Coordinates of C-alpha atoms in Angstrom, one line a residue:
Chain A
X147 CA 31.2 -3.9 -23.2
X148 CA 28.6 -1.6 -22.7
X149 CA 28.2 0.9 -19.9
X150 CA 25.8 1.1 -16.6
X151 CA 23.8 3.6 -16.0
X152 CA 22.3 4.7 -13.3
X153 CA 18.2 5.5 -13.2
X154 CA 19.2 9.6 -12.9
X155 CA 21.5 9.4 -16.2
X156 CA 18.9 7.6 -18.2
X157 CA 16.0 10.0 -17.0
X158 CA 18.2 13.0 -17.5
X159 CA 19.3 11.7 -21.3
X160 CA 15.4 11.1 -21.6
X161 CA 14.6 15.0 -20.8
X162 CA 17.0 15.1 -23.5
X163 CA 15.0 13.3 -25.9
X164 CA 12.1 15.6 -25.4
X165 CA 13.9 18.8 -27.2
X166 CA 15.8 16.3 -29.4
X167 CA 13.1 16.8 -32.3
X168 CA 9.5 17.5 -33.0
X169 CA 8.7 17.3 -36.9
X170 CA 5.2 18.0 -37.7
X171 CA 2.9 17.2 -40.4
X172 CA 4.1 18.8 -43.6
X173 CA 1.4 21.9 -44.6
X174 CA 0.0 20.7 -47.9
X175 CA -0.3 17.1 -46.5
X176 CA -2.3 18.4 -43.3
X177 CA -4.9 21.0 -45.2
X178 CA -5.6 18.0 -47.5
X179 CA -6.0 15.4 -44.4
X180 CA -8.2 17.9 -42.8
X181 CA -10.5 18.8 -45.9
X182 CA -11.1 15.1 -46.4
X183 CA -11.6 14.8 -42.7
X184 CA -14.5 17.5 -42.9
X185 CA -15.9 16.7 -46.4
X186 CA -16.3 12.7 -45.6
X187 CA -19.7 11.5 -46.0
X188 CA -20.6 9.1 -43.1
X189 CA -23.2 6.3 -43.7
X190 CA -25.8 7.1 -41.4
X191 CA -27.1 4.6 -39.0
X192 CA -29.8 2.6 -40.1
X193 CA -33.2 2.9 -38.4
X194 CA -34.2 0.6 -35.8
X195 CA -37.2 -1.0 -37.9
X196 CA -34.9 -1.6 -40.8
X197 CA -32.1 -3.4 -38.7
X198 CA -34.9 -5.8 -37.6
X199 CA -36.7 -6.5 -40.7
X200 CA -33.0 -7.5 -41.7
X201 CA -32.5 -9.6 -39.0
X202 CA -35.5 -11.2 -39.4
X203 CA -35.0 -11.8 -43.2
X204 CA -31.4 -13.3 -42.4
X205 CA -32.9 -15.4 -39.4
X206 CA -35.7 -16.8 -42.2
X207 CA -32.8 -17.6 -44.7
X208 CA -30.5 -18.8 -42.1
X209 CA -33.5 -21.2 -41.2
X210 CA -34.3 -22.5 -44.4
X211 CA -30.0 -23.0 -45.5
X212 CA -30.2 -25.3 -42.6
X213 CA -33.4 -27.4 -43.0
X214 CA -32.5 -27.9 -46.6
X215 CA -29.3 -28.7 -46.5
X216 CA -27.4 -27.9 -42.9
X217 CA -26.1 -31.4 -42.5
X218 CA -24.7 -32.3 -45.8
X219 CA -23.2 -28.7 -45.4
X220 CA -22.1 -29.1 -41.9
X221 CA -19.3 -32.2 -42.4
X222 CA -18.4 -30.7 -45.5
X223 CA -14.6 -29.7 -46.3
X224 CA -13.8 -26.6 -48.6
X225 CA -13.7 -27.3 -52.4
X226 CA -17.5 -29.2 -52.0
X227 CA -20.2 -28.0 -53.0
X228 CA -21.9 -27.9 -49.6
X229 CA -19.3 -26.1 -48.2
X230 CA -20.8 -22.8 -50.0
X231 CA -23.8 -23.1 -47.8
X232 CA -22.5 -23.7 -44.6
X233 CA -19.7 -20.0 -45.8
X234 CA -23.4 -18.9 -46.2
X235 CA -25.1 -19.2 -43.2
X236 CA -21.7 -18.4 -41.3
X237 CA -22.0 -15.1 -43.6
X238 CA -25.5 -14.7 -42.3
X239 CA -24.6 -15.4 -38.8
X240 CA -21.7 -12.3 -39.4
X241 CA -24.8 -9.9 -40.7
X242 CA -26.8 -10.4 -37.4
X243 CA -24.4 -9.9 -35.1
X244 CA -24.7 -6.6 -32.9
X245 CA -21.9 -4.7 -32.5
X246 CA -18.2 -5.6 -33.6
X247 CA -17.2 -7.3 -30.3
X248 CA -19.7 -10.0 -31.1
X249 CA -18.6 -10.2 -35.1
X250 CA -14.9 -10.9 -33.4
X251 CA -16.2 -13.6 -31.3
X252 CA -18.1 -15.5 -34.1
X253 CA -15.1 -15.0 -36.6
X254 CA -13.1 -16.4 -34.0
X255 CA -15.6 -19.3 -33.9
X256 CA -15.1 -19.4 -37.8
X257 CA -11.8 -19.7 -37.6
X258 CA -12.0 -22.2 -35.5
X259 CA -14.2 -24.3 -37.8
X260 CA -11.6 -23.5 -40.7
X261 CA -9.2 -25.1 -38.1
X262 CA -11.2 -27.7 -37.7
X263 CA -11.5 -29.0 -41.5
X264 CA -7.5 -28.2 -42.4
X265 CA -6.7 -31.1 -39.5
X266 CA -9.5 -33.4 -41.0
X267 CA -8.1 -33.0 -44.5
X268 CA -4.9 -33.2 -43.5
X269 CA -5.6 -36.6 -41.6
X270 CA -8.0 -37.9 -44.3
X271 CA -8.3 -35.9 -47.8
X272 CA -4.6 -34.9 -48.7
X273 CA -6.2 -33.4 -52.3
X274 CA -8.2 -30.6 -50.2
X275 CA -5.4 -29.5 -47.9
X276 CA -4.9 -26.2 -50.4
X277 CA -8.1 -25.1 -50.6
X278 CA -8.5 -26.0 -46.8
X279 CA -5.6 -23.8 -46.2
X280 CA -6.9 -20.9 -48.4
X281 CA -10.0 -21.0 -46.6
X282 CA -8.4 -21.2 -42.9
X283 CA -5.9 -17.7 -44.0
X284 CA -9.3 -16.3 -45.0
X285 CA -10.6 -16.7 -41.6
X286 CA -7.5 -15.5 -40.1
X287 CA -7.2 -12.7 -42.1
X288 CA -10.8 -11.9 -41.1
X289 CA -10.3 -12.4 -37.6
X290 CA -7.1 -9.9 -37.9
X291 CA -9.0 -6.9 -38.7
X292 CA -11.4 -7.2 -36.6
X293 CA -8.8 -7.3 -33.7
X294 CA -7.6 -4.0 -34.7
X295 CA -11.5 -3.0 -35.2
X296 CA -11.9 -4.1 -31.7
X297 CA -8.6 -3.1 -30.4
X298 CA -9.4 0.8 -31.1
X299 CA -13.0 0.8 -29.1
X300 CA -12.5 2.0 -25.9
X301 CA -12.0 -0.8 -23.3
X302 CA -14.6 -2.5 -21.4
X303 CA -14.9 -5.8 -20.3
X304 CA -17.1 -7.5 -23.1
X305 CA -13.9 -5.8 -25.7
X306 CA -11.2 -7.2 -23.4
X307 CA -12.8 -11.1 -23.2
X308 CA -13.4 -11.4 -26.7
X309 CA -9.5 -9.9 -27.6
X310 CA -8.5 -12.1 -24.9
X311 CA -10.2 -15.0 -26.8
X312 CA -9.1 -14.2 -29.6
X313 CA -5.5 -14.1 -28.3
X314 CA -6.1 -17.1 -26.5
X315 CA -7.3 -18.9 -30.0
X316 CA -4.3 -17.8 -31.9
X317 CA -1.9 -19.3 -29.7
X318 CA -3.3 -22.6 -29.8
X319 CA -4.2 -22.6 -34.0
X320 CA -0.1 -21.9 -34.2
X321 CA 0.5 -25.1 -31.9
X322 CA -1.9 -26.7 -33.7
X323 CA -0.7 -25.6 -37.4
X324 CA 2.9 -26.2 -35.9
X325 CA 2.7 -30.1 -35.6
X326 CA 0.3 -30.0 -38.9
X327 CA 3.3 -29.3 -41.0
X328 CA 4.4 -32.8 -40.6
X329 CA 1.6 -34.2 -41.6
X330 CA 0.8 -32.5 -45.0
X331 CA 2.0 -33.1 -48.6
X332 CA 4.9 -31.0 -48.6
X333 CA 3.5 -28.3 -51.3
X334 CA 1.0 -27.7 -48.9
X335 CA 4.1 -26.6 -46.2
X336 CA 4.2 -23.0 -47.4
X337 CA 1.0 -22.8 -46.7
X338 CA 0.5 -24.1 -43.7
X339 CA 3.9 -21.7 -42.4
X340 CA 2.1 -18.7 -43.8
X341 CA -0.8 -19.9 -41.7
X342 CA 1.4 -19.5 -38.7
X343 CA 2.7 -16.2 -39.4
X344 CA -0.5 -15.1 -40.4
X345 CA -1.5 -16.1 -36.8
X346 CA 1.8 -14.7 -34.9
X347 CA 0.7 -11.5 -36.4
X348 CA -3.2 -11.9 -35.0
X349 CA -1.5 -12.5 -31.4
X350 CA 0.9 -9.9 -31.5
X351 CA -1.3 -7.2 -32.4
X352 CA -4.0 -7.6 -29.8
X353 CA -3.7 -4.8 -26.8
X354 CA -5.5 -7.6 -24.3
X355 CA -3.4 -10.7 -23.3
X356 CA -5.2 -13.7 -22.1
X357 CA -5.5 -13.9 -18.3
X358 CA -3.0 -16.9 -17.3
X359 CA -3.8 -19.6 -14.5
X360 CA -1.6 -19.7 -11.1
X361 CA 1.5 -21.6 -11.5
X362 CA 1.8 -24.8 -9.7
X363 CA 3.5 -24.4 -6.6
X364 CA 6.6 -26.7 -6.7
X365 CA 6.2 -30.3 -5.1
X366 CA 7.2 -30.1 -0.8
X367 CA 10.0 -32.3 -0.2
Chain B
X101 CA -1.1 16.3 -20.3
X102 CA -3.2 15.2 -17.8
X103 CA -4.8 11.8 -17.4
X104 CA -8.1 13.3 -17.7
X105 CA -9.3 15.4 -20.6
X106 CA -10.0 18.8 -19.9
X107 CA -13.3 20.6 -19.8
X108 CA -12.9 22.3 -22.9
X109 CA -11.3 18.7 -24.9
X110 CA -14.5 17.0 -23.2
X111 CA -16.8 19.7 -24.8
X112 CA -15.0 19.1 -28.2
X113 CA -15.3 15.2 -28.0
X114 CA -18.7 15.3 -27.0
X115 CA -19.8 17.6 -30.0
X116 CA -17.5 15.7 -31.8
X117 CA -19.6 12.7 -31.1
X118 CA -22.8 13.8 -31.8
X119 CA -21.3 14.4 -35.3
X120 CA -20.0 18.4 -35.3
X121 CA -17.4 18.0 -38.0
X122 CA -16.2 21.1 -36.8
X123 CA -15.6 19.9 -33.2
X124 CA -13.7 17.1 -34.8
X125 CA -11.9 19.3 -36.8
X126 CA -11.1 21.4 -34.0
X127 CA -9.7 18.2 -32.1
X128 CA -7.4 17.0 -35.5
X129 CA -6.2 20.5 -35.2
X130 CA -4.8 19.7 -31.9
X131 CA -3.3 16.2 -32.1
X132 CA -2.6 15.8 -35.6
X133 CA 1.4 16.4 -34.7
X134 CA 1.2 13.6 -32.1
X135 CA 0.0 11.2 -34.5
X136 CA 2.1 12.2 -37.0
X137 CA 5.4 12.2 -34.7
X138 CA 4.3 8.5 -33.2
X139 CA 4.1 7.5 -37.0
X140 CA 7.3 9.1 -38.4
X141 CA 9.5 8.0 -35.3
X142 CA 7.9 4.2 -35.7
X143 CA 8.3 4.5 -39.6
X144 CA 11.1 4.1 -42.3
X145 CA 9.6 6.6 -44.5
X146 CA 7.5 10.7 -44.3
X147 CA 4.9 9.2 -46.8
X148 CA 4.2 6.2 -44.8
X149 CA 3.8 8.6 -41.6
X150 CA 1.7 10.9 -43.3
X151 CA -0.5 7.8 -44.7
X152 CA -0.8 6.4 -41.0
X153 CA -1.8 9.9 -39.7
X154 CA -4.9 10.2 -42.6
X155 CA -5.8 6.7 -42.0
X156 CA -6.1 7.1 -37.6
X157 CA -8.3 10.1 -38.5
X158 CA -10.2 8.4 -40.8
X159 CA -10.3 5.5 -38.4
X160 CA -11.3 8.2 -35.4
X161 CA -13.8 9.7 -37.2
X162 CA -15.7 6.5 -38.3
X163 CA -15.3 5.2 -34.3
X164 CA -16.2 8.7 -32.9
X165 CA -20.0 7.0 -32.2
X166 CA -18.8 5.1 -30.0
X167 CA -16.0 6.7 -28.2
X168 CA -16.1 7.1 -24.6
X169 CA -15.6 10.9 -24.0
X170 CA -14.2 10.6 -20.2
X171 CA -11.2 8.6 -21.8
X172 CA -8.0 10.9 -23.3
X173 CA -9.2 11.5 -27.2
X174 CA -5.6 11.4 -27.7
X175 CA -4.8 7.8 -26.0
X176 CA -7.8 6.5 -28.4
X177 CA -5.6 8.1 -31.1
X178 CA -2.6 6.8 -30.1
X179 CA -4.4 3.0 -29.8
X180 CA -5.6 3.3 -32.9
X181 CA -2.6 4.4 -34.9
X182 CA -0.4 1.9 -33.4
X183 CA -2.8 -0.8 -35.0
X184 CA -2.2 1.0 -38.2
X185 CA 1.7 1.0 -37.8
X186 CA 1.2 -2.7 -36.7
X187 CA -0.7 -3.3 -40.3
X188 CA 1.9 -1.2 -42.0
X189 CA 4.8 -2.7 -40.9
X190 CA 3.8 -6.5 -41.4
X191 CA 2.5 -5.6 -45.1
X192 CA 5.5 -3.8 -45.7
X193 CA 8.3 -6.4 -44.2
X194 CA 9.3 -8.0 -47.4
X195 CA 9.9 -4.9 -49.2
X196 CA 11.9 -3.3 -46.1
X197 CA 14.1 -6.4 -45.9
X198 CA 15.2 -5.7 -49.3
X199 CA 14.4 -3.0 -51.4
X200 CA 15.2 -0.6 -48.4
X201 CA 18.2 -2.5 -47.8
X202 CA 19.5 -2.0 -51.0
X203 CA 18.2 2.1 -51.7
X204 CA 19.5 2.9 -48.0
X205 CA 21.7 0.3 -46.9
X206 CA 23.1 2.1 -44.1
X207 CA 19.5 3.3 -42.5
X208 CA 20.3 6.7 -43.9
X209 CA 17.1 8.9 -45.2
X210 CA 15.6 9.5 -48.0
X211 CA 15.5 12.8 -49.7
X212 CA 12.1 13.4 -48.7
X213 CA 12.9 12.4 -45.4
X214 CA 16.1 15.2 -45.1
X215 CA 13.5 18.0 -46.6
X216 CA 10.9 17.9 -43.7
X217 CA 12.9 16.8 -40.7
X218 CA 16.1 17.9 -38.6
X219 CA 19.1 16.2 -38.3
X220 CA 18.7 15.4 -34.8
X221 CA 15.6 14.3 -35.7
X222 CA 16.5 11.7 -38.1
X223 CA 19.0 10.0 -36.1
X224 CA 17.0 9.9 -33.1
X225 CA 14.0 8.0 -35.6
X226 CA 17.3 5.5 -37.0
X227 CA 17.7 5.0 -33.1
X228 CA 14.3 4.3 -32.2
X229 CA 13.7 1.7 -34.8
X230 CA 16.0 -0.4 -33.7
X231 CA 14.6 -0.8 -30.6
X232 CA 11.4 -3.4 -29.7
X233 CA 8.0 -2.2 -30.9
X234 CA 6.7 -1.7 -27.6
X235 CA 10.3 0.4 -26.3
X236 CA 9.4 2.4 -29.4
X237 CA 5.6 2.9 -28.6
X238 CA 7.0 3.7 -25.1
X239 CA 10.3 5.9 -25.7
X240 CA 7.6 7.9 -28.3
X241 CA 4.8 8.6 -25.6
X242 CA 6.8 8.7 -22.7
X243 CA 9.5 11.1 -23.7
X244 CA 9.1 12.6 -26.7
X245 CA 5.1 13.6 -26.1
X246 CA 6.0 13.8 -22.6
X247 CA 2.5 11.8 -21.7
X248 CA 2.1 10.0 -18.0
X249 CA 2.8 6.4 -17.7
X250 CA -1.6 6.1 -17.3
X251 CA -2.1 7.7 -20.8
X252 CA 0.7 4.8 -22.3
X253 CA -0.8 2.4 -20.5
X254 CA -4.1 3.1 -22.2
X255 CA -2.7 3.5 -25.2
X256 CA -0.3 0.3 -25.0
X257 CA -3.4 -2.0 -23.2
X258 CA 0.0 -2.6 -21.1
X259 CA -0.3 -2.3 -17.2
X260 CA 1.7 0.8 -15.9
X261 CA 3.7 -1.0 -13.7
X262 CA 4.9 -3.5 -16.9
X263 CA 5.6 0.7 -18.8
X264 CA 8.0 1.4 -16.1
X265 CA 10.2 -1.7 -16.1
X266 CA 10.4 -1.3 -20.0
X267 CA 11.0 2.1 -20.4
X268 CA 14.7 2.1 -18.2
X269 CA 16.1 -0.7 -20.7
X270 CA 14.7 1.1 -23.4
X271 CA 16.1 4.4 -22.7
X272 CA 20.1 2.1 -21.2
X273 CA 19.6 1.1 -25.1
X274 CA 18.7 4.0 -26.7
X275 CA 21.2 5.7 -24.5
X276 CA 24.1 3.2 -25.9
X277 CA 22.9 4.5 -29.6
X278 CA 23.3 7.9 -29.3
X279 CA 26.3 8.2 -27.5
X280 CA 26.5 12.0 -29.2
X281 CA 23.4 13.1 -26.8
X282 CA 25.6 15.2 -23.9
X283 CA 24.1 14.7 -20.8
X284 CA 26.1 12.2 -19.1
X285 CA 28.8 11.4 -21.6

């Protein structure tokens, strides 16, 4: 059985720790890390004008993807051909946004959508459960990095609601994706599980946690 | 450290910002051996350390734009390399569950490990992994960099208060593990 110890013990053992051992980068390793560090080109910020003539180029194409075929594209499932416009316009969508907090929050929405079409093929299109699935780890892997994008900007409150989201989403795709795995042809199980570890992964690695309601006080006798 | 940068680490950051490669040079000079000790003690392996250490600089250097300078430079290090870690780790689990298992069954290190790290060093690390990712981010800052329980929190996104509770079972387990460490045995 393992011992107690007291609070003084364990903070005197973890003075301790502090001489214990201090490797450091090895020399070669850290002139090379630092001459790529100095020698990196950065891409420089694009003008003002030229942000805006883009987003007005991808507002006009978003515009005409919809009116020419938004609703066909809209209902339509991965593996149809209408589902490459409606990855389109959500691609379009991605270009405009801002600033990464806002690219998190529509790939959440994305993700969501992917969501979406995996329970509808499940439910009514067995044959498109694969590429359904391939499309919806696509979106989460997407999501993913841009937690950790997100997750290393300093921390306001716009970065902490959309991690939160994003938390908040992940925990209800893997209740979601947990009773789907009854429900699908069973070579579209591994899938579906990698699906949920894929998500475990996207809730684990977020700094923010979702804020949670009060708990219900228990019922007076 | 402090909680708050100093005047000379908030001139650095703020050149730094504006895009002096030298002022960020200056501040890699400074904190590269805190990354690279958070890496190697979270880590099976000196390569992987030394690739999580390029790639938070890398990462730093891209995000400098938009860093907020009254913030510790270092806790946005640390933030960002535990995402890297976090990356690394979940790429890397099926090959740790058994190619590692099978070249160093036992936890032992490698030979690249032996070359460029002590003893004491290396068992502390075997000790340290076997604790819960967060114990690890904790039992690293805290006692090992010797930061406040503010600058973990910032760099954990973990409330202070939650640091506290966490780091006492870390430290009774850790404790347990290295029985060899002579204060109170």
């Amino acid at each position: 059985m393992s011992r107690q110890y007291t609070d003084e013990e364990l903070l005197a053992f973890a003075r301790e720790l502090g001489a214990y051992g201090k490797p450091v980068l090895r020399g070669r390793a850290r002139q090379d890390l630092r001459r790529s560090l100095m020698t990196r080109e950065l891409r420089p910020p694009r003008p003002f004008s030229l942000r805006l003539g883009w987003a007005f180029a991808a507002a006009l194409l978003l515009l005409t993807l919809v009116a020419s075929g938004g609703a066909a594209a809209a209902s339509s499932l991965p593996g149809d051909a209408a589902f490459a416009l409606k990855r389109g316009v959500e691609e379009v969508a991605l270009s405009l946004a801002p600033n990464e907090v806002a690219r998190l929050h529509l790939l959440v929405e994305q993700s969501e959508r992917r969501l979406g079409e995996l329970e509808t093929a499940a439910a009514h299109r067995p044959a498109a459960v694969t590429a359904a699935t391939s499309e919806y780890l696509a979106a989460v892997a997407r999501v993913d990095h841009a937690v950790v994008v997100v997750g290393g900007e300093p921390a306001t409150a716009d970065r902490d609601a959309a991690l939160a989201l994003a938390t908040a989403a992940s925990e209800r795709h893997q209740q979601v994706l947990a009773s789907l795995l009854d429900r699908v042809p069973e070579q579209a199980r591994p899938g579906i599980q990698r699906a949920i570890e894929a998500q475990r992964d996207v809730h684990g690695k977020s700094p923010v946690q979702p804020q949670r309601g009060p708990r219900p006080s228990p019922p007076r006798r | 450290m402090t909680d708050r940068p100093s005047d000379e680490e908030l001139a650095l950051v703020r050149r730094a910002k504006a895009g002096d490669r030298d002022a960020f040079g200056a501040l890699y000079d400074r904190y590269v051996d805190y990354v690279y000790r958070y890496a190697f003690y979270r880590l099976r392996e000196v390569e992987d350390a030394e690739d999580v250490t390029g790639e938070t600089f890398h990462r730093a250097l891209t995000a400098m734009p938009r860093f907020e300078a009254r913030r510790p430079f270092l806790a946005f290090l640390y933030t960002i390399a535990r995402n890297v870690v976090v990356d690394r780790v979940r790429r890397e689990k099926p090959r740790a569950s058994f190619e590692d298992a099978m070249a160093y069954p036992s936890g032992d290190p490698g030979p690249d490990d032996a070359a460029v790290a002590s003893d004491e060093a290396l068992r502390l690390r075997h000790a340290i992994q076997k604790l819960t990712p967060l114990q690890q981010d904790i039992i690293v800052m805290r006692f090992i960099e010797g930061l406040s329980y503010e600058e973990v929190a910032a760099a954990t996104g973990k409330p202070a208060s939650t640091i506290r509770g966490i780091q006492m079972r870390a430290l009774a387990t850790l404790r347990e593990l290295l029985p060899e460490v002579g204060v109170t045995a």
